[in-house]
CSV table of C-alpha atoms in Angstrom, one decimal:
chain,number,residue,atom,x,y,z
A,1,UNK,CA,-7.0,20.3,276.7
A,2,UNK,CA,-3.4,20.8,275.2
A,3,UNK,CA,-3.1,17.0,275.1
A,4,UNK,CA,-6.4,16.3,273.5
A,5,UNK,CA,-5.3,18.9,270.8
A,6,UNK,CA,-2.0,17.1,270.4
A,7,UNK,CA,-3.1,14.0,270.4
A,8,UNK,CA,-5.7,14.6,267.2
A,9,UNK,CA,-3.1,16.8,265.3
A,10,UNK,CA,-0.7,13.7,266.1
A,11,UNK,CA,-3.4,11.3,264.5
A,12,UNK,CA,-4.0,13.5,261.0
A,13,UNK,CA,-0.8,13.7,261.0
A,14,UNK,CA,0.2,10.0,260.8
A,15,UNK,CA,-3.4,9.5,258.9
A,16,UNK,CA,-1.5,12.0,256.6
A,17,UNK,CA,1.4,10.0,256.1
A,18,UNK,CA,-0.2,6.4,255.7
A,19,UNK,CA,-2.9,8.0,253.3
A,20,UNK,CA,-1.5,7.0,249.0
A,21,UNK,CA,-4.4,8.9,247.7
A,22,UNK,CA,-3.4,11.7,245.3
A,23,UNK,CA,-6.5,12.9,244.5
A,24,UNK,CA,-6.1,16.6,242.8
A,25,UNK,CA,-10.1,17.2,243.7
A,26,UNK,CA,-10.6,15.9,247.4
A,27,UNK,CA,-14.0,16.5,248.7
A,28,UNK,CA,-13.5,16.0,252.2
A,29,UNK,CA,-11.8,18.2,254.6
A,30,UNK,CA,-11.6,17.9,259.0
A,31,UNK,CA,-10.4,20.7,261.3
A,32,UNK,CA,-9.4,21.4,264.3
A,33,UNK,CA,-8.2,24.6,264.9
A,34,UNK,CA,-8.3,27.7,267.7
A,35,UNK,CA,-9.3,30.9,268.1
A,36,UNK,CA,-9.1,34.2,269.8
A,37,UNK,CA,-10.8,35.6,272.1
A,38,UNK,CA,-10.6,39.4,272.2
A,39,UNK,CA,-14.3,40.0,272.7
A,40,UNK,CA,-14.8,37.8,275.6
A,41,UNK,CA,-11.1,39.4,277.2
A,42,UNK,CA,-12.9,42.6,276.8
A,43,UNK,CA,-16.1,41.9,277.8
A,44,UNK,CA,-14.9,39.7,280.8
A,45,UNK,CA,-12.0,41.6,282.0
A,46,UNK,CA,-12.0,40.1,285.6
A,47,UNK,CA,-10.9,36.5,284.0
A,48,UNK,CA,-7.4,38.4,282.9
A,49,UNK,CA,-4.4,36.3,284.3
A,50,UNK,CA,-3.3,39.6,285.5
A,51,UNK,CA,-6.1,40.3,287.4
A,52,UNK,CA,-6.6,37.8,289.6
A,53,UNK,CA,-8.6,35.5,287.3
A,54,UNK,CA,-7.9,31.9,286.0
A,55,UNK,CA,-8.2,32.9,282.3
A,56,UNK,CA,-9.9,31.7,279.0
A,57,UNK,CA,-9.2,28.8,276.9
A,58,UNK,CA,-9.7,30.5,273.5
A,59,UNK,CA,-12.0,29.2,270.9
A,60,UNK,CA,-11.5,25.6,270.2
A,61,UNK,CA,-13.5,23.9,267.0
A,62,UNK,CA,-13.7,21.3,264.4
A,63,UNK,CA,-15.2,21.2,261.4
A,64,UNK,CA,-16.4,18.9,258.5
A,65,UNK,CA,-16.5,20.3,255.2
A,66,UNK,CA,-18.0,18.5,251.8
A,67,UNK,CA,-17.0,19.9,248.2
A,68,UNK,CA,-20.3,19.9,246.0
A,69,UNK,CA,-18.4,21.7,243.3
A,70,UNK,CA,-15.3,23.4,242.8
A,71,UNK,CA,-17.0,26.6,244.6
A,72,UNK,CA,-19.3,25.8,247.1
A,73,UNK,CA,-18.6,23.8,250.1
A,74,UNK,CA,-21.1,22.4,253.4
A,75,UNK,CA,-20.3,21.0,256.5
A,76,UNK,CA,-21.0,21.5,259.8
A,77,UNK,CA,-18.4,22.7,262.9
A,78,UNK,CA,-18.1,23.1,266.6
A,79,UNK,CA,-17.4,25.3,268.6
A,80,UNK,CA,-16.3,26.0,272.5
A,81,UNK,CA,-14.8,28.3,274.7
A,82,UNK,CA,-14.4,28.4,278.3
A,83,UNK,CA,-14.0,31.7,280.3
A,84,UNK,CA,-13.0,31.4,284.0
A,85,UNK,CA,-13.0,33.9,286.3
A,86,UNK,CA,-12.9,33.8,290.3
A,87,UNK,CA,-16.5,33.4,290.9
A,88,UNK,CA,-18.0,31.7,288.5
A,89,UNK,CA,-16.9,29.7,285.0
A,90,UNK,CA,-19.0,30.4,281.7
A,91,UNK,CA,-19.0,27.8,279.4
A,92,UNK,CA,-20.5,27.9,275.7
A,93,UNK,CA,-20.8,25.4,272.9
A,94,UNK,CA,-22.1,26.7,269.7
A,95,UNK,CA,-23.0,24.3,266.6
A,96,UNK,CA,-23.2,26.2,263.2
A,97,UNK,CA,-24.2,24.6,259.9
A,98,UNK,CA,-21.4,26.2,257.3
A,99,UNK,CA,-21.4,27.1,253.5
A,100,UNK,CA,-18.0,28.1,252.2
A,101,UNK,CA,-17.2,29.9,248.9
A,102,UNK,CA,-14.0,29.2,247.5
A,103,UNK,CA,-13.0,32.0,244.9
A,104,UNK,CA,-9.0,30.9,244.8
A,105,UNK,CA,-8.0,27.4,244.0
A,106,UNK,CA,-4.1,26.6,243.0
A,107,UNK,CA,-2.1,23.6,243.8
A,108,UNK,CA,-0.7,25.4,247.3
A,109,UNK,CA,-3.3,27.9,248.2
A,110,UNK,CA,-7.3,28.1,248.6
A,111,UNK,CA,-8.8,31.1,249.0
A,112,UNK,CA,-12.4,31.2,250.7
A,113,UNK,CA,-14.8,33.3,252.8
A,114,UNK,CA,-17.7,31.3,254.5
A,115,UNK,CA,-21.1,31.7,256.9
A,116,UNK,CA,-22.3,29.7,259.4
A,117,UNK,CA,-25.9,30.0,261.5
A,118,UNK,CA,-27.1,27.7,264.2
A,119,UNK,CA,-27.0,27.4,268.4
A,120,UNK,CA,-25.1,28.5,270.7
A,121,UNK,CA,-25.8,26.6,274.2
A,122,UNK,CA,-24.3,28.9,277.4
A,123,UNK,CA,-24.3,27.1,280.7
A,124,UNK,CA,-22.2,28.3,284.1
A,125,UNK,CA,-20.6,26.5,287.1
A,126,UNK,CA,-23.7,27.8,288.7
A,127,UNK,CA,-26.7,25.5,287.2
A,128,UNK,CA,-27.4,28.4,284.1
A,129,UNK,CA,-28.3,27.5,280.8
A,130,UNK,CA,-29.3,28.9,277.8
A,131,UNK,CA,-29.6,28.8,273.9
A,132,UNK,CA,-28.9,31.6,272.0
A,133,UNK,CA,-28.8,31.5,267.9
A,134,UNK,CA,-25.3,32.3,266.1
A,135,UNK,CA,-24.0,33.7,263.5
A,136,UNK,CA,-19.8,33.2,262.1
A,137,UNK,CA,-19.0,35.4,259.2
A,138,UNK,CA,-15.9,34.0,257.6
A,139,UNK,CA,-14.5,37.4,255.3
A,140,UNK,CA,-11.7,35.7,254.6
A,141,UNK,CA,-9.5,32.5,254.9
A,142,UNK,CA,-6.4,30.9,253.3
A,143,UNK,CA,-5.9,27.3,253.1
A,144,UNK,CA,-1.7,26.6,252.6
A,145,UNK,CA,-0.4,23.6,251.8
A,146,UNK,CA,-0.2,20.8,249.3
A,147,UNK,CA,-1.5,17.0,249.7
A,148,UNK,CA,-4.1,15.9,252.5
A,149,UNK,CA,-2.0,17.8,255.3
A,150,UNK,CA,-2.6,21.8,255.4
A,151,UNK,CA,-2.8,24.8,257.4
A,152,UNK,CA,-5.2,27.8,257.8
A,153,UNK,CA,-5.9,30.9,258.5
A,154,UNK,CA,-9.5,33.0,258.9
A,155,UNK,CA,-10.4,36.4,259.6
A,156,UNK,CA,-13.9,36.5,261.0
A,157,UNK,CA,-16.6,37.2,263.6
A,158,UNK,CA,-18.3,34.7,265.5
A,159,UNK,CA,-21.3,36.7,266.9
A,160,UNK,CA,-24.2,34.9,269.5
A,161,UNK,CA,-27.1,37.3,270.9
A,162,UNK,CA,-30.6,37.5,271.8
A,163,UNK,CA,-31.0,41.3,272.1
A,164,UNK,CA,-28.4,44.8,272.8
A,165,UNK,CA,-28.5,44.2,275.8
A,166,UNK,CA,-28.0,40.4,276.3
A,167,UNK,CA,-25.0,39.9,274.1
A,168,UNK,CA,-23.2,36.4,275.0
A,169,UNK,CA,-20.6,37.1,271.7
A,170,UNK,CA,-19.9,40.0,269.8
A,171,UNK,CA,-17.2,39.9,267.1
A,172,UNK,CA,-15.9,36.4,269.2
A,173,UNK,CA,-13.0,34.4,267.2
A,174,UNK,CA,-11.5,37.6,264.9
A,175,UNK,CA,-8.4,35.3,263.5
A,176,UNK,CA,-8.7,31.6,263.7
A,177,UNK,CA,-5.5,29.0,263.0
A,178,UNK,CA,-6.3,25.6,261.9
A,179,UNK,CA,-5.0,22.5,260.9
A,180,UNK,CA,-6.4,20.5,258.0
A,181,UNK,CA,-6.9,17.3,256.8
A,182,UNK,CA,-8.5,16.6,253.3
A,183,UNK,CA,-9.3,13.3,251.6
């Protein structure tokens, strides 16, 4: 998984490079980024490296953003996470449709905040599988950098449940790091 990350922050990169536009107003933008997982570390104690377990791979997503105005943003991103404990690994992909609200635009920094609602699919080593809808609040996420290649940073709550008692995400993906590339 590390190479497959490297290898696509490799190719923005050099996309990056070879790319002449200028263009002040792009309207495109691609992550790929990772999250946390402090809910499912919580949740799922018995998958702790220190406890016997094999771990979690964090959340891993990409996203496609279009600007419609200097404001409002849609796109779409994906989502996965992998939690893997002795007896059994959970698995769950979660597509969410996005909006993003960008109230801070200067040369170096965007400020936004964002929702997203859609599907998360949960399937095990075991043969289990299930959808569940999702919900990502997005209260608040910088954008750093200047010209296609940027960075970012979101504080946030990716949240996936069917009832109080069946709760697959609560809270999931607090702080999320990204890389950007916008055309």
């Amino acid at each position: 998984m590390k190479k497959l990350l490297i290898t696509i922050m490799l190719s923005l990169s050099s996309l990056a490079y070879g790319n002449s536009l200028k263009s002040a107003n792009p309207r495109h933008l691609v992550r790929v980024g990772w999250g946390d997982m402090l809910f499912e570390s919580m949740a799922f104690p018995s998958a702790g490296l220190d406890r016997g377990g094999k771990g979690y791979t964090g959340h891993l997503f990409a996203e496609y953003q279009y600007r419609f105005t200097r404001v409002v943003s849609v796109g779409a991103q994906l989502d996965f996470q992998g939690i893997y404990r002795a007896e059994m690994n959970d698995y769950d992909l979660t597509f969410l449709p996005t909006v993003r609200f960008t109230y801070l635009r200067t040369r170096m920094v965007q400020m936004y905040s964002g929702v997203g609602a859609g599907l998360l699919f949960a399937f095990d080593n075991a043969g289990g599988r299930e959808f569940v809808p999702a919900l990502n609040l997005n209260f608040a996420g910088v954008q750093l950098g200047e010209g296609p290649l940027t960075i970012g940073f979101e504080l946030g709550l990716l949240n996936a449940l069917t009832s109080p008692h069946n709760i697959y995400m609560a809270g999931a993906r607090l702080v999320s790091l990204s890389l950007n590339y916008q055309f």
